[in-house]
Amino acid sequence: GAGVSQSPSNKVTEKGKDVELRCDPISGHTALYWYRQSLGQGLEFLIYFQGNSAPDKSGLPSDRFSAERTGGSVSTLTIQRTQQEDSAVYLCASSLGVGSIDLTFGAGSRLTVL
Amino acid sequence: AQSVAQPEDQVNVAEGNPLTVKCTYSVSGNPYLFWYVQYPNRGLQFLLKYITGDNLVKGSYGFEAEFNKSQTSFHLKKPSALVSDSALYFCAVRPGNSGNTPLVFGKGTRLSVIA
């Protein structure tokens, strides 16, 4: 597609429920990143995928968070047993791949945990 | 590990006046430095970057930034602010020549340009 597409744009859920957030990167981009934007906290790196390599999961805050990328394209970020502190905007970005430093961001998925 | 500091949560400036949004960084080796802007309910948009070469980098919408190695700073500037520049600005850094090491972002500075 022309840009990075994220869905849903807004998600309200109850504490303890699982949620899935989707990211569709720019066609041909092999690198995909997830960041979390919390109020007053800036952007926090979560996870990074590059092609078929093992993902860099070093930023995931707990084992309730996981992500996968199927077929080297679409990625899903899953948060299990959501907590109120998970409320944030989850941003996805993609780039051409190794050696490319230019990221294109999606509009984000705003998650509210009640 | 790399880090970015944006010391001001909020910057207010009158329309037509020059603006500066401050950023300092810490990284091993030579840095790659970036500024992004976020308008309400939108994703981050790339403004400019410093990789190598001239310390003064010019970017989108009339913005520029100056890389200062001795002060480890990369302040964002614009000679004459517009009301439409009001947004949230993020500085980011990563080590140069480090593959696809994820960018580390500052906490953001909210710029408010008053007519």
mmCIF file of C-alpha atoms in Angstrom:
data_model
loop_
_atom_site.group_PDB
_atom_site.id
_atom_site.type_symbol
_atom_site.label_atom_id
_atom_site.label_comp_id
_atom_site.label_asym_id
_atom_site.label_seq_id
_atom_site.Cartn_x
_atom_site.Cartn_y
_atom_site.Cartn_z
ATOM 1 C CA GLY A 1 0.000 0.000 0.000
ATOM 2 C CA ALA A 2 0.915 3.639 -0.152
ATOM 3 C CA GLY A 3 1.527 3.925 3.565
ATOM 4 C CA VAL A 4 1.677 1.952 6.790
ATOM 5 C CA SER A 5 -1.831 0.912 7.762
ATOM 6 C CA GLN A 6 -2.844 0.116 11.332
ATOM 7 C CA SER A 7 -6.072 -1.251 12.716
ATOM 8 C CA PRO A 8 -8.105 -0.702 14.732
ATOM 9 C CA SER A 9 -7.542 3.017 15.077
ATOM 10 C CA ASN A 10 -9.237 2.929 18.469
ATOM 11 C CA LYS A 11 -9.830 0.042 20.840
ATOM 12 C CA VAL A 12 -11.539 0.140 24.217
ATOM 13 C CA THR A 13 -11.343 -3.026 26.262
ATOM 14 C CA GLU A 14 -11.888 -4.225 29.782
ATOM 15 C CA LYS A 15 -9.065 -5.131 32.106
ATOM 16 C CA GLY A 16 -8.114 -8.778 31.714
ATOM 17 C CA LYS A 17 -9.198 -9.126 28.089
ATOM 18 C CA ASP A 18 -6.806 -9.940 25.239
ATOM 19 C CA VAL A 19 -6.364 -7.534 22.318
ATOM 20 C CA GLU A 20 -4.795 -7.797 18.887
ATOM 21 C CA LEU A 21 -3.439 -4.840 16.963
ATOM 22 C CA ARG A 22 -2.612 -5.125 13.288
ATOM 23 C CA CYS A 23 0.032 -3.449 11.134
ATOM 24 C CA ASP A 24 0.226 -3.632 7.353
ATOM 25 C CA PRO A 25 3.601 -2.183 6.265
ATOM 26 C CA ILE A 26 4.501 -0.557 2.992
ATOM 27 C CA SER A 27 4.804 -3.148 0.252
ATOM 28 C CA GLY A 28 8.418 -4.229 -0.142
ATOM 29 C CA HIS A 29 9.520 -3.014 3.271
ATOM 30 C CA THR A 30 11.276 -5.857 5.040
ATOM 31 C CA ALA A 31 11.850 -4.159 8.392
ATOM 32 C CA LEU A 32 8.945 -3.578 10.785
ATOM 33 C CA TYR A 33 8.956 -1.950 14.208
ATOM 34 C CA TRP A 34 6.416 -1.596 17.011
ATOM 35 C CA TYR A 35 6.599 1.327 19.433
ATOM 36 C CA ARG A 36 4.358 2.357 22.320
ATOM 37 C CA GLN A 37 3.526 5.996 22.986
ATOM 38 C CA SER A 38 2.332 6.643 26.516
ATOM 39 C CA LEU A 39 1.396 10.024 27.902
ATOM 40 C CA GLY A 40 4.521 11.783 29.070
ATOM 41 C CA GLN A 41 6.740 8.816 28.200
ATOM 42 C CA GLY A 42 7.631 9.449 24.603
ATOM 43 C CA LEU A 43 8.034 6.521 22.255
ATOM 44 C CA GLU A 44 9.109 3.210 23.745
ATOM 45 C CA PHE A 45 10.566 0.544 21.449
ATOM 46 C CA LEU A 46 8.791 -2.806 21.718
ATOM 47 C CA ILE A 47 9.880 -5.210 18.977
ATOM 48 C CA TYR A 48 11.605 -5.268 15.587
ATOM 49 C CA PHE A 49 11.315 -7.688 12.649
ATOM 50 C CA GLN A 50 13.800 -7.906 9.776
ATOM 51 C CA GLY A 51 12.939 -10.295 6.971
ATOM 52 C CA ASN A 52 13.047 -13.905 8.131
ATOM 53 C CA SER A 53 15.470 -13.241 10.974
ATOM 54 C CA ALA A 54 14.520 -13.830 14.590
ATOM 55 C CA PRO A 55 12.815 -10.684 15.907
ATOM 56 C CA ASP A 56 14.435 -8.350 18.419
ATOM 57 C CA LYS A 57 12.047 -8.610 21.360
ATOM 58 C CA SER A 58 14.216 -6.690 23.792
ATOM 59 C CA GLY A 59 11.666 -3.913 24.295
ATOM 60 C CA LEU A 60 8.630 -6.002 25.191
ATOM 61 C CA PRO A 61 7.634 -4.934 28.724
ATOM 62 C CA SER A 62 6.275 -8.290 29.914
ATOM 63 C CA ASP A 63 5.410 -11.789 28.751
ATOM 64 C CA ARG A 64 1.834 -10.618 28.212
ATOM 65 C CA PHE A 65 3.085 -8.910 25.061
ATOM 66 C CA SER A 66 3.895 -10.833 21.897
ATOM 67 C CA ALA A 67 4.056 -10.134 18.190
ATOM 68 C CA GLU A 68 4.290 -12.093 15.012
ATOM 69 C CA ARG A 69 4.812 -11.274 11.392
ATOM 70 C CA THR A 70 3.322 -13.614 8.840
ATOM 71 C CA GLY A 71 4.838 -14.018 5.397
ATOM 72 C CA GLY A 72 7.205 -11.136 6.003
ATOM 73 C CA SER A 73 4.370 -8.651 5.677
ATOM 74 C CA VAL A 74 1.483 -8.083 8.079
ATOM 75 C CA SER A 75 2.280 -8.008 11.787
ATOM 76 C CA THR A 76 0.020 -8.546 14.793
ATOM 77 C CA LEU A 77 0.816 -7.283 18.275
ATOM 78 C CA THR A 78 -1.047 -9.235 20.950
ATOM 79 C CA ILE A 79 -1.525 -8.104 24.533
ATOM 80 C CA GLN A 80 -2.904 -10.745 26.859
ATOM 81 C CA ARG A 81 -4.756 -10.051 30.106
ATOM 82 C CA THR A 82 -4.649 -6.312 29.511
ATOM 83 C CA GLN A 83 -3.943 -3.958 32.398
ATOM 84 C CA GLN A 84 -4.796 -0.272 32.732
ATOM 85 C CA GLU A 85 -1.134 0.644 32.353
ATOM 86 C CA ASP A 86 -1.248 -0.867 28.846
ATOM 87 C CA SER A 87 -3.381 2.090 27.737
ATOM 88 C CA ALA A 88 -1.346 3.899 25.093
ATOM 89 C CA VAL A 89 -1.022 4.525 21.389
ATOM 90 C CA TYR A 90 0.729 1.657 19.648
ATOM 91 C CA LEU A 91 2.673 2.787 16.597
ATOM 92 C CA CYS A 92 3.994 0.628 13.799
ATOM 93 C CA ALA A 93 6.739 1.680 11.401
ATOM 94 C CA SER A 94 8.422 0.049 8.445
ATOM 95 C CA SER A 95 11.546 0.592 6.368
ATOM 96 C CA LEU A 96 13.143 -0.940 3.304
ATOM 97 C CA GLY A 97 15.423 -3.097 5.409
ATOM 98 C CA VAL A 98 19.036 -3.536 6.389
ATOM 99 C CA GLY A 99 20.930 -0.328 5.781
ATOM 100 C CA SER A 100 17.769 1.749 5.420
ATOM 101 C CA ILE A 101 17.337 4.245 8.212
ATOM 102 C CA ASP A 102 14.188 5.988 7.036
ATOM 103 C CA LEU A 103 11.110 4.883 8.943
ATOM 104 C CA THR A 104 7.535 5.436 7.809
ATOM 105 C CA PHE A 105 5.027 5.388 10.649
ATOM 106 C CA GLY A 106 1.380 4.415 10.692
ATOM 107 C CA ALA A 107 -1.262 6.552 12.380
ATOM 108 C CA GLY A 108 -1.307 4.251 15.394
ATOM 109 C CA SER A 109 -3.831 2.232 17.373
ATOM 110 C CA ARG A 110 -5.116 3.921 20.512
ATOM 111 C CA LEU A 111 -5.775 1.344 23.230
ATOM 112 C CA THR A 112 -7.831 2.192 26.296
ATOM 113 C CA VAL A 113 -8.097 -0.382 29.061
ATOM 114 C CA LEU A 114 -10.938 0.298 31.489
ATOM 115 C CA ALA B 1 22.975 2.327 25.471
ATOM 116 C CA GLN B 2 21.793 5.359 23.617
ATOM 117 C CA SER B 3 19.452 7.975 25.055
ATOM 118 C CA VAL B 4 17.804 11.241 24.109
ATOM 119 C CA ALA B 5 16.815 14.148 26.315
ATOM 120 C CA GLN B 6 14.303 16.806 25.369
ATOM 121 C CA PRO B 7 14.464 19.108 28.372
ATOM 122 C CA GLU B 8 11.314 21.084 27.612
ATOM 123 C CA ASP B 9 7.886 19.468 27.756
ATOM 124 C CA GLN B 10 6.323 22.588 26.240
ATOM 125 C CA VAL B 11 7.586 25.483 24.135
ATOM 126 C CA ASN B 12 5.441 28.519 23.438
ATOM 127 C CA VAL B 13 6.349 31.027 20.745
ATOM 128 C CA ALA B 14 4.576 33.876 18.997
ATOM 129 C CA GLU B 15 3.833 33.535 15.317
ATOM 130 C CA GLY B 16 6.616 35.056 13.232
ATOM 131 C CA ASN B 17 9.237 34.644 15.949
ATOM 132 C CA PRO B 18 12.095 32.173 15.697
ATOM 133 C CA LEU B 19 11.655 28.860 17.468
ATOM 134 C CA THR B 20 14.072 26.364 19.006
ATOM 135 C CA VAL B 21 13.256 22.895 20.310
ATOM 136 C CA LYS B 22 16.150 21.415 22.242
ATOM 137 C CA CYS B 23 17.596 17.916 22.055
ATOM 138 C CA THR B 24 20.698 16.329 23.542
ATOM 139 C CA TYR B 25 21.780 12.750 23.056
ATOM 140 C CA SER B 26 24.088 10.016 24.273
ATOM 141 C CA VAL B 27 25.320 7.286 21.946
ATOM 142 C CA SER B 28 28.415 5.187 21.323
ATOM 143 C CA GLY B 29 30.337 6.306 18.274
ATOM 144 C CA ASN B 30 28.967 8.567 15.602
ATOM 145 C CA PRO B 31 25.243 9.263 15.857
ATOM 146 C CA TYR B 32 22.452 9.239 13.359
ATOM 147 C CA LEU B 33 20.004 11.905 14.528
ATOM 148 C CA PHE B 34 16.403 12.534 13.539
ATOM 149 C CA TRP B 35 13.499 14.865 14.158
ATOM 150 C CA TYR B 36 9.902 13.751 13.724
ATOM 151 C CA VAL B 37 6.667 15.715 14.109
ATOM 152 C CA GLN B 38 3.295 14.406 15.223
ATOM 153 C CA TYR B 39 0.068 16.255 14.488
ATOM 154 C CA PRO B 40 -3.090 15.356 16.454
ATOM 155 C CA ASN B 41 -4.380 11.844 15.707
ATOM 156 C CA ARG B 42 -1.638 11.286 13.155
ATOM 157 C CA GLY B 43 1.454 9.124 13.046
ATOM 158 C CA LEU B 44 4.957 10.525 13.200
ATOM 159 C CA GLN B 45 6.195 12.362 10.137
ATOM 160 C CA PHE B 46 9.863 12.631 9.269
ATOM 161 C CA LEU B 47 11.267 16.175 9.340
ATOM 162 C CA LEU B 48 15.021 15.844 8.898
ATOM 163 C CA LYS B 49 18.078 13.775 9.752
ATOM 164 C CA TYR B 50 21.795 14.099 10.294
ATOM 165 C CA ILE B 51 23.997 11.258 9.089
ATOM 166 C CA THR B 52 27.280 12.870 8.139
ATOM 167 C CA GLY B 53 28.646 15.976 6.475
ATOM 168 C CA ASP B 54 27.444 19.520 7.026
ATOM 169 C CA ASN B 55 26.422 20.116 10.627
ATOM 170 C CA LEU B 56 23.460 22.243 9.552
ATOM 171 C CA VAL B 57 20.687 20.086 8.167
ATOM 172 C CA LYS B 58 17.661 21.491 6.369
ATOM 173 C CA GLY B 59 14.374 19.623 6.318
ATOM 174 C CA SER B 60 10.682 19.870 5.586
ATOM 175 C CA TYR B 61 8.464 22.914 6.223
ATOM 176 C CA GLY B 62 11.419 25.288 6.666
ATOM 177 C CA PHE B 63 12.860 23.497 9.689
ATOM 178 C CA GLU B 64 16.563 23.014 10.234
ATOM 179 C CA ALA B 65 18.748 21.478 12.916
ATOM 180 C CA GLU B 66 22.374 21.863 13.863
ATOM 181 C CA PHE B 67 24.516 18.941 14.940
ATOM 182 C CA ASN B 68 26.959 19.956 17.659
ATOM 183 C CA LYS B 69 29.295 17.100 18.524
ATOM 184 C CA SER B 70 31.037 18.799 21.438
ATOM 185 C CA GLN B 71 27.717 19.604 23.118
ATOM 186 C CA THR B 72 26.043 16.370 21.944
ATOM 187 C CA SER B 73 23.085 18.425 20.796
ATOM 188 C CA PHE B 74 20.789 18.493 17.799
ATOM 189 C CA HIS B 75 18.424 21.423 18.361
ATOM 190 C CA LEU B 76 15.550 21.983 15.952
ATOM 191 C CA LYS B 77 15.069 25.519 14.671
ATOM 192 C CA LYS B 78 12.907 27.602 12.403
ATOM 193 C CA PRO B 79 13.458 31.299 11.650
ATOM 194 C CA SER B 80 9.777 32.268 11.631
ATOM 195 C CA ALA B 81 7.128 30.143 13.349
ATOM 196 C CA LEU B 82 3.669 29.496 11.924
ATOM 197 C CA VAL B 83 0.522 28.604 13.856
ATOM 198 C CA SER B 84 0.403 25.432 11.754
ATOM 199 C CA ASP B 85 3.745 24.369 13.272
ATOM 200 C CA SER B 86 1.939 23.651 16.547
ATOM 201 C CA ALA B 87 2.475 19.946 17.158
ATOM 202 C CA LEU B 88 4.464 17.396 19.169
ATOM 203 C CA TYR B 89 8.122 17.097 18.180
ATOM 204 C CA PHE B 90 10.341 14.094 18.823
ATOM 205 C CA CYS B 91 14.108 13.833 18.603
ATOM 206 C CA ALA B 92 15.602 10.371 17.992
ATOM 207 C CA VAL B 93 19.057 8.790 17.817
ATOM 208 C CA ARG B 94 20.741 5.551 16.922
ATOM 209 C CA PRO B 95 24.394 4.573 16.509
ATOM 210 C CA GLY B 96 25.724 5.063 13.004
ATOM 211 C CA ASN B 97 26.482 2.007 10.872
ATOM 212 C CA SER B 98 24.579 -0.299 13.213
ATOM 213 C CA GLY B 99 22.298 -2.067 10.761
ATOM 214 C CA ASN B 100 18.710 -1.541 11.778
ATOM 215 C CA THR B 101 19.198 -0.828 15.472
ATOM 216 C CA PRO B 102 15.872 0.686 16.538
ATOM 217 C CA LEU B 103 15.682 4.420 17.006
ATOM 218 C CA VAL B 104 15.590 5.695 20.580
ATOM 219 C CA PHE B 105 13.213 8.622 20.989
ATOM 220 C CA GLY B 106 12.988 11.462 23.443
ATOM 221 C CA LYS B 107 9.813 12.133 25.408
ATOM 222 C CA GLY B 108 8.691 14.805 22.997
ATOM 223 C CA THR B 109 8.233 18.572 23.162
ATOM 224 C CA ARG B 110 4.885 20.164 22.530
ATOM 225 C CA LEU B 111 5.247 23.313 20.461
ATOM 226 C CA SER B 112 2.492 25.897 20.645
ATOM 227 C CA VAL B 113 2.639 28.811 18.219
ATOM 228 C CA ILE B 114 0.363 31.638 19.225
ATOM 229 C CA ALA B 115 -1.126 34.027 16.681
#
